[in-house]
Short mmCIF file of C-alpha atoms and ligand atoms in Angstrom, two decimals:
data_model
loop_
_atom_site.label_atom_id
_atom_site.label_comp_id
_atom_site.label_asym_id
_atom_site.label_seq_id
_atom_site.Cartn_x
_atom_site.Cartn_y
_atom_site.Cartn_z
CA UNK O 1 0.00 0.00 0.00
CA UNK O 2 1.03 3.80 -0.51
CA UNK O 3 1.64 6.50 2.48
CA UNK O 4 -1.47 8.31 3.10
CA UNK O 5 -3.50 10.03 5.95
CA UNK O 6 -3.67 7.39 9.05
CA UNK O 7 -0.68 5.17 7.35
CA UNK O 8 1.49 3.54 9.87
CA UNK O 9 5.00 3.82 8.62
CA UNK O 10 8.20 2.23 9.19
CA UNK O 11 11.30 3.97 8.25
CA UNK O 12 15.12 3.78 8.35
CA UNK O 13 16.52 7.08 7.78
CA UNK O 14 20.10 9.08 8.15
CA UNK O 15 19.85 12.69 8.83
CA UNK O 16 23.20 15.00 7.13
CA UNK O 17 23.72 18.51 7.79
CA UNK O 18 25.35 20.44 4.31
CA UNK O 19 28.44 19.30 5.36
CA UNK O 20 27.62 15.75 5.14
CA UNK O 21 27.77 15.28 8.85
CA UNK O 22 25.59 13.05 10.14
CA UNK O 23 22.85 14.48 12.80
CA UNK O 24 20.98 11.48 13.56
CA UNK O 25 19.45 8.14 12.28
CA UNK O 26 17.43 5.23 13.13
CA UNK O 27 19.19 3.12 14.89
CA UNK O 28 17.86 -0.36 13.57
CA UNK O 29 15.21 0.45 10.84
CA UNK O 30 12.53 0.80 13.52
CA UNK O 31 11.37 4.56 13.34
CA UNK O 32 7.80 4.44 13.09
CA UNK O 33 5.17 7.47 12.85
CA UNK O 34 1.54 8.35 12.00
CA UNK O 35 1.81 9.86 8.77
CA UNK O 36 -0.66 12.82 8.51
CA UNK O 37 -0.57 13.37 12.24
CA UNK O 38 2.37 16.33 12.52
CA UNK O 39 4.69 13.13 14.14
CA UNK O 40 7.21 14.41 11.47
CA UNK O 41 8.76 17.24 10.32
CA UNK O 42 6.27 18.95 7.07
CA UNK O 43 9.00 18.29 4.49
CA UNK O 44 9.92 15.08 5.11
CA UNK O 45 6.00 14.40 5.43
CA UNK O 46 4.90 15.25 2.06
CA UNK O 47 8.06 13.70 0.43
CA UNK O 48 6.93 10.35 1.46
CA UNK O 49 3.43 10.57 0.68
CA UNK O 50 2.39 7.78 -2.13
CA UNK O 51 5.84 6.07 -1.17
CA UNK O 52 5.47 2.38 -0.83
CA UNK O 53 7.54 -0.28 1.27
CA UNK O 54 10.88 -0.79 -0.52
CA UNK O 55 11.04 2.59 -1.89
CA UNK O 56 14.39 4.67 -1.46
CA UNK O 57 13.86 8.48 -1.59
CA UNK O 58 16.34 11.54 -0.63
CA UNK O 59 15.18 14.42 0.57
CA UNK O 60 16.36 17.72 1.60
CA UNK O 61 14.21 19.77 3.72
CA UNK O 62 14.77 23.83 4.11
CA UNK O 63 14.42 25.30 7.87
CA UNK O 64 10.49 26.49 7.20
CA UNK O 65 9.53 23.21 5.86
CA UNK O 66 11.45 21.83 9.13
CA UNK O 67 12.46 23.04 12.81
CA UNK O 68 11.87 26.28 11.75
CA UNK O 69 14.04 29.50 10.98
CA UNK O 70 16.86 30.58 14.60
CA UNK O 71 14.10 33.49 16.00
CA UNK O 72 16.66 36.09 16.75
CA UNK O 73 14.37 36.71 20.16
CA UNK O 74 14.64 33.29 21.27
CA UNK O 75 18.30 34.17 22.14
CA UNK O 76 17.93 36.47 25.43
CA UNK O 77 20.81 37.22 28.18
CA UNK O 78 19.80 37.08 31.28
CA UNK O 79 21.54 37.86 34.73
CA UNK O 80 23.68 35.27 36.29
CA UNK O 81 22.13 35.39 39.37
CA UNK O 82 19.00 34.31 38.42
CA UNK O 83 20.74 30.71 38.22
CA UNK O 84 20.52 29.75 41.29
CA UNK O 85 24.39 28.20 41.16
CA UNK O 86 26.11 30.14 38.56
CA UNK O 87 29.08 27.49 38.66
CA UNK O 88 27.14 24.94 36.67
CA UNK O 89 26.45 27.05 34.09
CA UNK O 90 28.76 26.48 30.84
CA UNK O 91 28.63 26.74 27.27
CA UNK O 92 25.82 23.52 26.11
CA UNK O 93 24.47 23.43 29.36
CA UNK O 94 20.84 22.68 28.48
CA UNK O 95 17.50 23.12 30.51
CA UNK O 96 13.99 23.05 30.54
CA UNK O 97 12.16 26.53 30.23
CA UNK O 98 8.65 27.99 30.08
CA UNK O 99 8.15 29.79 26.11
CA UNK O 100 6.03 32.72 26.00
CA UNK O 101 3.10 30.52 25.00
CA UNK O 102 3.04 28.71 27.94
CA UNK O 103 4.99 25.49 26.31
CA UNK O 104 8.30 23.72 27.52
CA UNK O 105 10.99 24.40 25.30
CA UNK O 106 14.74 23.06 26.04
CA UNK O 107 17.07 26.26 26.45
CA UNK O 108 20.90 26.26 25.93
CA UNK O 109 23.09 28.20 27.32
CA UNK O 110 25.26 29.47 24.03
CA UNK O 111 27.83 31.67 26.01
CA UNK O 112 28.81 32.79 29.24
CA UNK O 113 29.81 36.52 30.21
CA UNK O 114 30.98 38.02 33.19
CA UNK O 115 27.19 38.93 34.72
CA UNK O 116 25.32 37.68 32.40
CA UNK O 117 24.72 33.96 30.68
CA UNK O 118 23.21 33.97 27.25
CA UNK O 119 20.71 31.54 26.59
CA UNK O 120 19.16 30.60 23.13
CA UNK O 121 15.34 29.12 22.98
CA UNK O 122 15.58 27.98 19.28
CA UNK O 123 15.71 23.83 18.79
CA UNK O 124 18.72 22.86 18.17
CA UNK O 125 18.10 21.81 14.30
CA UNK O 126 16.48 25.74 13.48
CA UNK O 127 17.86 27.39 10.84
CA UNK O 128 19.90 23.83 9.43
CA UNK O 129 19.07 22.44 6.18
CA UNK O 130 18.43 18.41 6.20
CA UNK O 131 19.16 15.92 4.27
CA UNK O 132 17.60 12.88 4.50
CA UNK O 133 18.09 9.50 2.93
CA UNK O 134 15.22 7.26 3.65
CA UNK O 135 14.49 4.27 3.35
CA UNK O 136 10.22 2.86 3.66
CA UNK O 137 10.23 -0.76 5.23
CA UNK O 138 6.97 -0.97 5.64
CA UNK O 139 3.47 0.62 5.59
CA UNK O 140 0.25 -0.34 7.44
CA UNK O 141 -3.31 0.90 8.13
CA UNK O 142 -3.28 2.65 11.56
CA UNK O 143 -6.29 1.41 13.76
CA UNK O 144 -8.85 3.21 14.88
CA UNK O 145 -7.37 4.21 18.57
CA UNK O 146 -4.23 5.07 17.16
CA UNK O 147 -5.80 7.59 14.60
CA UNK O 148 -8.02 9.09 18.13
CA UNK O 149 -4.54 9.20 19.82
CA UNK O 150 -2.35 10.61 17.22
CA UNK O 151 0.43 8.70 17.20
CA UNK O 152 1.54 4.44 16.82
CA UNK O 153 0.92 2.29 19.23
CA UNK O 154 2.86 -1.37 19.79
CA UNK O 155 6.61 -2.36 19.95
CA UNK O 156 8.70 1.24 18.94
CA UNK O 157 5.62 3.42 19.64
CA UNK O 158 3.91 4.37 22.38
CA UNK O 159 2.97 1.76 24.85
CA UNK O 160 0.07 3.07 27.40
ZN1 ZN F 1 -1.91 6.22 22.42
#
């Protein structure tokens, strides 16, 4: 069968920066998603739409099709002493913060000055190109919970 709406797929995939550098990839051909449910990235989404099992494709995604553009007011400095031990604090030092929205987003601290730490909101991947060579192992119907929950269920999804 072809990817559509509500298609459970399996996928083995490698993830390359411009540079060829490799940012990520399945680790044993066992990354599954709901396709049509926003599990993925939009770019690699509609590039595997009509795919079937077997089918190779590569793909390279631009920032607004996937983590989104860096948001220049994402990076903010803030006072040291609002850490509460400013020792910890170094360059990659990541934690969890509260966005403007009212979401979690993962903060890193991206330099550190004499009073004040600077600290960038953007997800890590903003602003990169991907590249992605994928590979479809398989596609299946998604059931009926699955499609109410959103996302796959079983053995490399979620299990609730
Ligand atoms: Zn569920």
């Amino acid at each position: 069968m072809q990817i559509e709406s509500n298609s459970v797929v399996t996928l083995h995939y490698t993830l390359k920066d411009n540079e060829g550098n490799v940012i990520d990839q399945s680790d044993d051909g066992s990354f599954l998603y709901l396709h049509g449910a926003m599990n993925i990235i939009p770019g690699l989404e509609n590039a595997l739409t009509g795919k079937s099992a077997g089918e190779e494709i590569s793909v390279s995604v631009s920032p607004e099709e996937g983590y989104g553009v860096k948001d220049p007011e994402r990076v903010q400095e803030v006072p040291k002493e609002m850490f509460e031990s400013s020792d910890d604090i170094a360059v990659g030092t990541q934690f969890h913060a509260q966005s403007p929205d009212g979401g979690a987003v993962v903060v890193t601290v991206t330099e550190v000055k004499e009073d004040v730490v600077v600290i960038d909101g953007n997800h890590a991947l903003a602003g990169i190109d991907l590249n992605f060579d994928v590979k479809v192992i398989d596609v299946r119907a998604a059931s009926e919970e699955e499609i109410a929950h959103g996302h796959v269920h079983g053995p490399h999804g979620h299990q609730h």
